Amino acid sequence: MNTTSQHPIDDTTTPVLIGEDFTKPAAIRWLVLGAIAGPVLFTLAWIILGFLSPGYTAWGTQVAPYSPISQPISGLGLGPTAPFMNAAFVLSGLLILVGIVGIFQGIKEMGTLARWSSTVLLALSPLGMMVDGFFTLESMLLHTAGFFLSCATPVLSFVVISLLLRRIRSFRLLGNWLLLGSPLTLALVVLFFLTFSPTVEGMQTGVAGLTERILAIEVLAWFVVMGVLVFRRSSGNKSRG
């Protein structure tokens, strides 16, 4: 009698456990998409708005026409394109932040400390993007801080995360490449500052706009790669399940 009375309890708990196993990977897959959508949205925003911008006024000086070769992406956060570019900074950063959470929640081989340490380190980059969306180029100190968070912190975060990923067989190749991504990012940051002039007149000449865009594409590409790999992996697990 005691044995048979336990069966209804087993039957009711089993579906709940199965439901949890299927629901969590599905939720993670949706979160991971943010790491792909965010960089795509941001890149499309500065490409399209770069063609549409008639120029802008910074510190009382008119900058026109807008040149993606010499002028920074943040220049699009001033003038007629300001509402759209600043919204792209914030929304893209938010999407990438959500994607980062999904990526490391989807790598189950990582311990809790490693998973959340990686999440916090990599989250500095999208948080910097959001700072730049709220504080435009004219708020130079805060805007520069946002730039360093978004583009310079990956020099450190890529190294730490690569060392953690190399311990996991299925992510070892990504870890190896990410280890190379750190010095590449550092080189591009240095190149940008070598070509950048912190004056309105300086921003109208040279190639700082081009070097900044190369840096932005390189950093964001790593988020896309990580997002794609984890998304494919979770999709494979779902199909096998």
GROMACS .gro file of C-alpha atoms in nm, residues 17-167:
model
  151
   17LEU     CA    1   1.112   1.861  -1.380
   18ILE     CA    2   1.090   1.791  -1.753
   19GLY     CA    3   0.922   2.126  -1.809
   20GLU     CA    4   1.202   2.306  -1.626
   21ASP     CA    5   1.469   2.128  -1.834
   22PHE     CA    6   1.311   2.238  -2.160
   23THR     CA    7   1.209   2.589  -2.057
   24LYS     CA    8   1.545   2.711  -1.928
   25PRO     CA    9   1.751   2.637  -2.245
   26ALA     CA   10   1.478   2.798  -2.455
   27ALA     CA   11   1.493   3.114  -2.244
   28ILE     CA   12   1.872   3.122  -2.265
   29ARG     CA   13   1.856   3.096  -2.644
   30TRP     CA   14   1.639   3.407  -2.658
   31LEU     CA   15   1.873   3.597  -2.425
   32VAL     CA   16   2.180   3.500  -2.629
   33LEU     CA   17   2.030   3.660  -2.939
   34GLY     CA   18   2.091   3.998  -2.776
   35ALA     CA   19   2.467   3.950  -2.823
   36ILE     CA   20   2.402   3.923  -3.196
   37ALA     CA   21   2.124   4.180  -3.239
   38GLY     CA   22   2.298   4.453  -3.036
   39PRO     CA   23   2.614   4.477  -3.249
   40VAL     CA   24   2.411   4.453  -3.571
   41LEU     CA   25   2.178   4.734  -3.460
   42PHE     CA   26   2.465   4.959  -3.352
   43THR     CA   27   2.664   4.904  -3.672
   44LEU     CA   28   2.364   4.965  -3.897
   45ALA     CA   29   2.282   5.280  -3.698
   46TRP     CA   30   2.618   5.451  -3.751
   47ILE     CA   31   2.637   5.341  -4.115
   48ILE     CA   32   2.291   5.469  -4.206
   49LEU     CA   33   2.302   5.784  -3.993
   50GLY     CA   34   2.650   5.860  -4.125
   51PHE     CA   35   2.502   5.895  -4.472
   52LEU     CA   36   2.206   6.101  -4.347
   53SER     CA   37   2.385   6.341  -4.112
   54PRO     CA   38   2.424   6.698  -4.247
   55GLY     CA   39   2.671   6.773  -3.966
   56TYR     CA   40   2.641   6.895  -3.608
   57THR     CA   41   2.741   7.166  -3.367
   58ALA     CA   42   2.989   7.084  -3.089
   59TRP     CA   43   3.099   7.340  -2.828
   60GLY     CA   44   2.953   7.616  -3.044
   61THR     CA   45   3.144   7.514  -3.356
   62GLN     CA   46   2.965   7.393  -3.668
   63VAL     CA   47   3.101   7.066  -3.807
   64ALA     CA   48   2.980   7.004  -4.161
   65PRO     CA   49   2.960   6.796  -4.363
   66TYR     CA   50   2.982   6.485  -4.149
   67SER     CA   51   3.267   6.254  -4.250
   68PRO     CA   52   3.283   5.891  -4.124
   69ILE     CA   53   3.654   5.895  -4.209
   70SER     CA   54   3.760   6.182  -3.985
   71GLN     CA   55   3.479   6.220  -3.731
   72PRO     CA   56   3.381   5.989  -3.444
   73ILE     CA   57   3.068   5.781  -3.425
   74SER     CA   58   2.970   5.994  -3.126
   75GLY     CA   59   2.940   6.295  -3.358
   76LEU     CA   60   2.618   6.136  -3.475
   77GLY     CA   61   2.492   6.176  -3.119
   78LEU     CA   62   2.476   6.553  -3.185
   79GLY     CA   63   2.268   6.744  -3.437
   80PRO     CA   64   1.961   6.610  -3.622
   81THR     CA   65   2.069   6.246  -3.588
   82ALA     CA   66   2.118   6.272  -3.209
   83PRO     CA   67   1.790   6.109  -3.092
   84PHE     CA   68   1.846   5.807  -3.317
   85MET     CA   69   2.218   5.753  -3.251
   86ASN     CA   70   2.190   5.800  -2.877
   87ALA     CA   71   1.896   5.559  -2.868
   88ALA     CA   72   2.108   5.311  -3.064
   89PHE     CA   73   2.389   5.344  -2.808
   90VAL     CA   74   2.154   5.266  -2.521
   91LEU     CA   75   1.941   4.998  -2.687
   92SER     CA   76   2.241   4.819  -2.839
   93GLY     CA   77   2.419   4.821  -2.505
   94LEU     CA   78   2.110   4.682  -2.333
   95LEU     CA   79   2.072   4.404  -2.590
   96ILE     CA   80   2.440   4.306  -2.560
   97LEU     CA   81   2.415   4.309  -2.180
   98VAL     CA   82   2.119   4.070  -2.193
   99GLY     CA   83   2.309   3.857  -2.447
  100ILE     CA   84   2.612   3.832  -2.218
  101VAL     CA   85   2.397   3.702  -1.935
  102GLY     CA   86   2.252   3.442  -2.172
  103ILE     CA   87   2.594   3.339  -2.304
  104PHE     CA   88   2.743   3.254  -1.968
  105GLN     CA   89   2.426   3.102  -1.830
  106GLY     CA   90   2.436   2.877  -2.136
  107ILE     CA   91   2.790   2.749  -2.064
  108LYS     CA   92   2.704   2.498  -1.794
  109GLU     CA   93   3.060   2.367  -1.765
  110MET     CA   94   3.162   2.693  -1.597
  111GLY     CA   95   3.144   2.716  -1.220
  112THR     CA   96   2.922   2.977  -1.062
  113LEU     CA   97   3.209   3.211  -0.970
  114ALA     CA   98   3.369   3.185  -1.317
  115ARG     CA   99   3.033   3.236  -1.488
  116TRP     CA  100   2.940   3.551  -1.300
  117SER     CA  101   3.294   3.693  -1.303
  118SER     CA  102   3.295   3.658  -1.682
  119THR     CA  103   2.951   3.816  -1.704
  120VAL     CA  104   3.052   4.118  -1.495
  121LEU     CA  105   3.380   4.171  -1.681
  122LEU     CA  106   3.225   4.152  -2.026
  123ALA     CA  107   2.925   4.361  -1.918
  124LEU     CA  108   3.151   4.665  -1.875
  125SER     CA  109   3.161   4.707  -2.252
  126PRO     CA  110   2.784   4.742  -2.315
  127LEU     CA  111   2.751   4.953  -2.001
  128GLY     CA  112   3.005   5.191  -2.156
  129MET     CA  113   2.793   5.209  -2.470
  130MET     CA  114   2.491   5.303  -2.262
  131VAL     CA  115   2.691   5.573  -2.082
  132ASP     CA  116   2.785   5.722  -2.421
  133GLY     CA  117   2.418   5.722  -2.518
  134PHE     CA  118   2.320   5.922  -2.210
  135PHE     CA  119   2.623   6.156  -2.211
  136THR     CA  120   2.708   6.296  -2.554
  137LEU     CA  121   3.040   6.410  -2.694
  138GLU     CA  122   2.993   6.752  -2.533
  139SER     CA  123   3.002   6.584  -2.188
  140MET     CA  124   3.361   6.494  -2.266
  141LEU     CA  125   3.470   6.345  -1.932
  142LEU     CA  126   3.177   6.105  -1.891
  143HIS     CA  127   3.167   6.028  -2.261
  144THR     CA  128   3.535   5.938  -2.261
  145ALA     CA  129   3.479   5.716  -1.956
  146GLY     CA  130   3.207   5.537  -2.152
  147PHE     CA  131   3.444   5.491  -2.445
  148PHE     CA  132   3.711   5.335  -2.222
  149LEU     CA  133   3.454   5.100  -2.068
  150SER     CA  134   3.321   4.991  -2.406
  151CYS     CA  135   3.644   4.960  -2.603
  152ALA     CA  136   3.937   4.936  -2.359
  153THR     CA  137   3.810   4.699  -2.087
  154PRO     CA  138   3.791   4.408  -2.337
  155VAL     CA  139   4.173   4.412  -2.339
  156LEU     CA  140   4.151   4.264  -1.988
  157SER     CA  141   3.816   4.084  -2.004
  158PHE     CA  142   3.907   3.893  -2.321
  159VAL     CA  143   4.219   3.753  -2.152
  160VAL     CA  144   4.037   3.639  -1.838
  161ILE     CA  145   3.746   3.485  -2.027
  162SER     CA  146   3.974   3.316  -2.279
  163LEU     CA  147   4.165   3.142  -1.999
  164LEU     CA  148   3.838   3.018  -1.851
  165LEU     CA  149   3.698   2.902  -2.186
  166ARG     CA  150   4.015   2.711  -2.275
  167ARG     CA  151   3.937   2.474  -1.987
   0.00000   0.00000   0.00000
